[in-house]
XYZ file of C-alpha atoms in Angstrom:
278
model
C -0.044 0.143 0.013
C 1.848 3.157 -0.864
C 0.123 6.560 -0.979
C 1.215 9.199 -2.374
C 3.819 11.582 -1.514
C 2.922 14.593 0.886
C 4.876 17.778 -0.860
C 2.426 19.786 2.138
C 5.754 21.589 3.974
C 3.769 22.188 7.197
C 2.918 18.601 7.507
C 4.488 16.733 10.149
C 7.566 14.504 10.274
C 6.790 10.777 11.354
C 9.458 9.477 14.413
C 9.137 6.126 15.387
C 11.162 3.432 17.686
C 10.513 0.249 19.485
C 9.970 2.216 22.400
C 11.215 5.328 24.577
C 15.283 5.346 23.072
C 13.632 6.721 19.986
C 12.923 9.978 22.208
C 16.680 11.003 21.777
C 16.029 11.000 17.712
C 12.988 13.343 18.077
C 15.277 15.821 20.637
C 17.427 16.475 18.429
C 14.543 17.349 15.530
C 12.980 19.610 17.921
C 16.577 20.865 18.794
C 17.867 21.624 15.227
C 14.597 22.170 13.007
C 12.443 23.805 15.624
C 9.551 24.465 13.405
C 8.732 21.154 12.219
C 5.777 19.092 13.629
C 6.179 15.649 14.579
C 4.083 12.281 14.992
C 6.057 9.695 17.234
C 5.251 6.390 17.801
C 6.538 4.095 20.379
C 6.410 0.318 19.722
C 5.941 -0.352 24.179
C 4.077 -3.499 23.062
C 6.390 -5.503 22.031
C 9.856 -4.092 22.676
C 12.508 -4.951 22.351
C 13.362 -4.838 18.490
C 16.756 -6.156 18.978
C 15.927 -10.034 20.030
C 13.608 -10.554 17.264
C 14.032 -11.814 13.744
C 14.235 -9.624 10.645
C 10.659 -10.725 9.249
C 9.264 -9.569 12.539
C 10.917 -6.250 12.981
C 9.623 -5.748 9.428
C 6.047 -6.808 9.619
C 5.981 -4.343 12.964
C 7.700 -1.026 11.218
C 5.325 -1.610 8.144
C 2.377 -1.581 10.532
C 3.995 1.392 11.573
C 4.645 3.284 8.629
C 0.777 3.056 7.734
C -0.353 4.310 10.981
C 1.944 7.906 10.351
C 0.759 7.900 7.210
C -2.811 8.409 8.440
C -1.345 11.892 10.056
C -0.217 12.615 6.105
C 3.548 12.403 7.225
C 6.126 14.172 5.187
C 8.769 12.147 5.565
C 9.764 9.185 8.430
C 12.809 8.728 10.531
C 13.221 4.890 11.777
C 14.514 6.117 15.672
C 15.587 2.326 15.914
C 18.679 0.924 15.181
C 17.275 -2.574 14.577
C 14.890 -1.741 12.374
C 17.071 0.493 10.143
C 18.875 -2.445 9.687
C 16.499 -4.578 9.185
C 13.380 -2.865 7.590
C 14.527 0.152 6.125
C 15.666 -1.135 3.062
C 12.321 -2.615 2.346
C 10.553 0.102 3.408
C 12.023 2.332 1.167
C 10.938 0.425 -1.750
C 6.773 -0.607 -0.559
C 6.029 3.073 0.751
C 6.387 6.560 -1.340
C 7.865 8.687 1.280
C 11.264 10.089 1.993
C 12.465 7.451 4.788
C 15.830 7.921 6.994
C 17.314 5.247 9.328
C 19.936 6.053 11.822
C 22.090 3.869 10.788
C 23.863 5.719 7.794
C 24.595 8.581 9.425
C 26.172 7.279 12.209
C 28.457 5.610 9.549
C 29.398 8.729 7.958
C 30.313 10.838 10.748
C 32.098 7.609 12.254
C 33.955 7.479 8.867
C 35.109 11.087 8.785
C 35.882 11.195 12.435
C 38.461 8.237 12.624
C 41.768 8.898 12.527
C 43.229 5.422 13.006
C 40.748 3.131 10.949
C 39.669 1.417 14.108
C 36.133 2.173 14.993
C 34.205 0.388 17.712
C 30.306 -0.160 17.570
C 28.150 -0.366 20.845
C 24.095 -1.625 20.365
C 21.734 -4.421 20.504
C 22.575 -8.228 19.315
C 20.198 -7.476 16.426
C 22.776 -4.800 15.403
C 25.605 -6.306 16.114
C 24.680 -9.226 14.189
C 23.493 -7.749 10.998
C 27.260 -6.147 10.183
C 24.926 -2.831 9.170
C 27.597 -0.761 10.486
C 30.218 -2.217 9.241
C 28.526 -2.462 5.568
C 27.721 1.240 5.645
C 31.597 2.475 6.820
C 32.814 -0.337 4.405
C 31.393 1.347 1.283
C 32.781 4.727 2.226
C 36.134 3.728 3.324
C 37.015 0.206 3.079
C 40.426 0.360 4.898
C 38.667 1.212 8.331
C 38.172 -2.101 11.015
C 34.744 -2.508 12.695
C 34.705 -3.561 16.419
C 31.410 -4.371 17.219
C 30.199 -5.048 21.091
C 26.604 -5.991 21.876
C 25.619 -4.055 25.133
C 21.893 -6.012 25.963
C 22.277 -4.801 29.701
C 22.431 -0.664 28.454
C 18.392 -0.229 27.562
C 17.089 -2.126 30.759
C 19.603 0.768 32.881
C 18.618 3.833 30.584
C 14.894 2.899 30.976
C 15.195 2.170 35.161
C 16.661 5.964 35.283
C 20.219 4.775 36.062
C 21.484 7.411 33.843
C 24.286 8.119 36.668
C 25.060 5.049 38.828
C 27.660 2.590 40.121
C 25.429 -0.084 39.002
C 25.886 1.755 34.776
C 29.555 2.303 35.479
C 30.555 -1.250 36.392
C 28.594 -2.713 33.379
C 29.859 0.299 30.998
C 33.312 -1.135 32.516
C 32.530 -4.483 31.695
C 31.271 -4.263 27.954
C 33.739 -1.590 26.964
C 37.083 -2.757 28.366
C 37.983 -4.748 25.281
C 37.609 -1.877 22.956
C 39.793 0.035 25.140
C 42.720 -2.913 24.750
C 41.917 -2.519 21.271
C 42.687 0.644 20.509
C 39.767 2.032 18.881
C 39.424 5.666 18.638
C 35.947 6.246 17.401
C 33.148 4.945 18.917
C 29.166 4.661 17.815
C 26.650 4.637 20.332
C 24.718 2.559 17.745
C 21.359 2.245 20.040
C 19.131 5.173 20.482
C 19.459 4.053 23.990
C 22.771 5.393 24.474
C 23.172 9.036 23.909
C 21.138 9.263 27.813
C 24.875 7.340 28.989
C 26.926 8.876 26.801
C 28.467 10.548 29.966
C 28.982 7.428 31.302
C 30.522 5.672 27.954
C 32.910 9.209 27.465
C 34.216 8.655 31.380
C 34.888 4.762 30.875
C 36.452 5.019 27.044
C 38.460 7.965 27.604
C 39.280 11.464 26.168
C 41.147 9.819 22.917
C 37.927 8.555 21.993
C 35.159 10.172 19.674
C 31.535 9.046 20.583
C 29.377 9.167 17.256
C 25.683 9.987 18.299
C 23.734 8.757 15.537
C 20.331 10.849 16.940
C 22.210 14.243 16.374
C 23.837 13.066 12.893
C 20.144 11.815 11.865
C 18.646 14.861 12.845
C 21.340 16.397 10.357
C 20.416 14.366 7.686
C 16.852 14.611 8.120
C 17.443 18.792 7.866
C 19.153 18.291 4.177
C 16.497 15.688 2.991
C 14.214 18.196 3.556
C 15.653 21.292 2.315
C 16.862 18.970 -1.284
C 13.387 18.438 -1.452
C 11.330 21.602 -0.680
C 9.661 20.455 2.326
C 11.603 22.592 5.416
C 8.732 24.219 7.351
C 10.248 28.198 7.926
C 7.416 29.403 9.454
C 6.971 29.221 13.244
C 3.936 26.821 14.535
C 1.294 28.726 15.078
C -0.326 28.956 18.528
C -2.773 26.166 19.371
C -1.736 23.594 16.913
C -0.361 20.357 18.105
C 3.353 20.530 17.208
C 4.549 17.052 19.131
C 1.863 13.971 19.022
C 2.966 11.010 21.104
C 1.548 7.275 20.421
C 2.233 3.965 21.996
C 1.323 0.768 21.715
C 1.049 0.323 25.559
C 1.420 1.794 29.111
C 1.122 5.459 27.831
C 1.779 6.600 31.601
C 4.993 4.970 31.608
C 5.938 6.616 28.701
C 5.045 10.135 29.113
C 6.844 10.156 32.662
C 9.781 8.762 30.521
C 9.473 11.046 28.248
C 9.275 14.054 29.808
C 12.784 13.655 31.867
C 14.575 13.033 28.236
C 12.404 16.048 26.115
C 11.915 19.610 28.240
C 9.289 20.765 25.546
C 6.265 19.758 27.755
C 5.074 16.318 26.465
C 1.043 17.034 27.472
C 0.007 13.511 26.432
C 0.750 9.987 24.706
C -2.401 8.408 23.337
C -2.180 4.707 22.836
C -3.020 2.810 19.515
C -3.720 -0.858 18.607
C -1.112 -0.659 15.693
C -1.863 -4.785 14.900
C -5.102 -2.849 13.689
C -2.273 -1.703 10.522
């Protein structure tokens, strides 16, 4: 089901993730492109995506894109590394709307940042297992060596709000030690939850290592894409217009509490949607 591309500059941007991690991407879009409306969907009923199969993640992503299209979005950001790794190609083929993932912008930034050609990627098991960052980085620079490390405990720690906590420090040291030993100079935060523990990761890795935040790079790429396609909204949003809308597949209250701790632009509510209907 392909819908005609929306050419209305005042139309919203659709952003989706398996849950709350993609809010770090939404937050960057709010900062960098403040005149854009956002419709955010977090698939909180079916999180995590990182341990699911390609087929399942692609099916979920299709349903979410169809839901976002009911809001007449002009472009879609897949604010989830796992869904970007598994579903992006299929979505681009099937839907007539510009779709941006978080992997390519992060890979591009890392390729430009590295000096010694040794890049680390920390992410979910699915993202690491897909070797998606390696594929993109090797296309840009074949001489680079990529070291992947799955860090499955980071997501629950972030979701529990333990951003600055001895437990998180301890787990980070355990995960990241081997990356320190192999002398990487660039590290990709390859999961959208990870920017929230950026300072912990930076402390463990030391100042010689450049951290790449794909959320930041994705918002930058989104801006460029909107400019290129003549879809950037220059006019400030009118008073009384619903600038940011949030939808989830479950647990709206819990989502709202977490979202408000990350985004300081006032999330008034999150509505629950039965995503299986799409």
